[in-house]
Amino acid sequence: MGFQPVVLATDALIYLLLALAVGFALYARRHEHLRAPWRQVAASRTAMGALVVLVVYVFIGLLDTVHFRPLQGQDAQGRPRYATEVLSLLDLITTPLREHREKTYSAPFATHLYMRETIELPDGRKVRDYPRLKWGGAHLADPADRAADIARRVAAGLVLGLAIWGGALLLAARGRPARFRCLLRAPELAALRSAAWTGLVVALLLGLVLTLAGVWHLLGTDKVGEDVFYQSLKSVRTGLVIGTLTTLVMLPAAVLLGIMAGYFRGWVDDVIQYLYTTLSSVPGVLLIAAAVLMMQIYMNNHQAEFNSLAERADLRLLFLCLILGVTSWTSLCRLLRGETLKLRQLEYVQAAQAFGVRHFTILARHVLPNVMHIVLIVVVLDFSGLVLAEAVLSYINIGVDPNTNSWGNMINSARLELAREPVVWWSLVAAFVFIFMLVLAANLFADVVRDAFDPRLRERT
Amino acid sequence: MMAYIVRRVLYVIPILVGVNLLTFLLFFVVNSPDDMARMHLGVKRVSDQAIAEWKAERGYDKPLVWNAGAEGLDKLTDTIFFDKSVRLFAFDFGQSDSGRNIGHDIAQRMWPSLAIAIPIMLVGLAVNISFSLLLAFFRGTYLDFWGVVLCVAMMSVSGLFYIIGGQVLLGKLLNLFPISGYAPGPDAWRFLVLPVIIGVISGIGSGTRWYRTLFLEEVGKDFVRTARAKGLSERAVLFGHVLRNALIPILTGVVVVIPTLFMGSLLLESFFGIPGLGSYTIDAISRQDFAIVRAMVFLGAVLYVLGLLLTDISYTLVDPRVRLQ
């Protein structure tokens, strides 16, 4: 199958972020003072368990980042013609989920629609009843077999999950039983054991999804009949993008201004302090609201400049990251200024000054490497707050584009349905569970990273 | 002391000027008033005359910063910048885009906001301090460990979940409180109980963990060891020495947020239909009423800066070691 690769603006930044992360990992490997705290993180049971969950989320997000347009036949001149719709690898993998659309709401594991309709019976009579779903449980001739079918599939899924887990462990131990025994008993491998147990939970869930998701709507369907489980998976990328790119885009300005204020002091310090005090005194939500309103006006008036809906939604997401970055760089800048003020008193900086090394060389060679741990800690700590903020902003309608899959949009559209009888709860619960797992893992991981790199920072963040 | 306060107050002025310029840039330079009019009147099929009328009604038809057509001082004052931005310094918020007096609305809606924000702050403070003292008392035990885990878990739950979950559980299923609404006067308490409960619960996670850190910080200090060496009981040490000293950072942390209580809580107010400033702001955002958003940005900045000012002053009052430089 032919395809045309598409790189959206946020995709490019994600690739950049990946490259930076790999570069940092290679750099950290060669420097003992960076390797030691990471070893401490790797020895923590909480951190390794949380890391497994984070890796799963990141993997889903990355699958959803590789975008392309599938081939759709050829035009008159024999040139290939590509679909206008932009798909991702995740869409490709979850094709059945994406295409199994019902008419409207249906509960998780339902065989019938949520609402009554007029159905024509084979003998011509008409009755008002709940119609069967087009896809959910359609493989069953008799809906009464539902419980038995689900039980069978759950059992198969659990076995499959165990098999995946066992296979992964075998691969990790490279078939040597001694390593297994070591993993089970050695007290210094407690962190690895906790990662393995978390991995078991993940593998079991994966097994269940593989056997169940194809024929049932695991988490029901929403108002237009879209599978809620699919929406939740698609929202992972939005959450991760907001959590990571926001800090990435504000990082250069925050780092540069922060260390410059602390190093040069005097009027440079005054100007930079004035700048961030002013920005941080505007209430964050209102600044975001004002900026997003202005962007909406701009986009409405310049609609011709966007090639596709996907591109437009993507730019809006990027803009949201930018504006969230503007509101959140001030705390990092303040921390960096304080740390630089301390560093510039140290002997090696004064020695460099005495030797006549140029200021910017001192900043790059002596100051920057010694404040990088603060940058790392703040990036990790900010992540969970930003993921939570996305949900709230989308609720006030100043978040991501309404067409973008995001947990905030899921909550926003499902909120009004709570008044229905029976309650339509599945969209809300799905979004909340997905957010909760990600944020909890990120919080636990961030705490360990902070304590490993700079325990003193606990008082200030 | 007086000189210090005066200097701090003077420092506030350039910040407010900066905020003012920033909002002016954001609202009038990035997009022209024409764009705003088109947005309100609908993008397609809108005549130039309709735009001109919309602008004239709201005073957006003047030049931005320099009125070349006017006489004398009016060259500066008969402009959008003077009308919409400079007047904010006198707390003259003008008219909203739908023609209501913003200052009057704010004065009215402030009270419901305070009615839920103050109880949330006070009850939350009491609850968080008691929980964190408990954890600090049992530090290093399983109770402490699982307490902190619970705090992190509670911090990881979206604020929207607390609100929606509370409404469904306490309001709809158990039928204890009205789900939303508001009544003026003493009757209001029935509508305030549920939002206050939810507001307190959603703050427990981060609050308790933060205060526990502060307490543990004090527990490690020399005067605590001396107090124990004197033979004081653990309880006397905790209340007499640890709590009293940790109150300094706690109180200054509270002083920062006191002025911003006026702004209300965006989410709680709009979910529970409480006519405060939070829901006022959210309504303005969704109706795209720029005049109100602009006024609230300025008001929020003033209150925030006031909070910083009060913090600095209260620091010097409660902790004489803080020098006034």
PDB file of C-alpha atoms in Angstrom, chain B residues 17 80 84 86 105-106 133 149 158 171 188 237 258:
ATOM      1  CA  VAL B  17       1.511  49.564  33.732  1.00  0.00           C
ATOM      2  CA  ILE B  80      -9.038  53.692  22.489  1.00  0.00           C
ATOM      3  CA  LYS B  84     -10.181  51.337  27.495  1.00  0.00           C
ATOM      4  CA  VAL B  86      -5.769  54.040  31.102  1.00  0.00           C
ATOM      5  CA  ASP B 105     -21.555  43.800  37.985  1.00  0.00           C
ATOM      6  CA  ILE B 106     -18.258  43.166  39.730  1.00  0.00           C
ATOM      7  CA  LEU B 133       0.180  17.031  61.635  1.00  0.00           C
ATOM      8  CA  VAL B 149       0.642   7.845  48.540  1.00  0.00           C
ATOM      9  CA  SER B 158      -8.674  15.949  37.743  1.00  0.00           C
ATOM     10  CA  GLY B 171     -26.450  15.724  44.858  1.00  0.00           C
ATOM     11  CA  ALA B 188     -27.668  30.657  50.388  1.00  0.00           C
ATOM     12  CA  VAL B 237       6.903  19.327  70.908  1.00  0.00           C
ATOM     13  CA  ILE B 258      -6.401  36.188  50.186  1.00  0.00           C
TER      14      ILE B 258
END
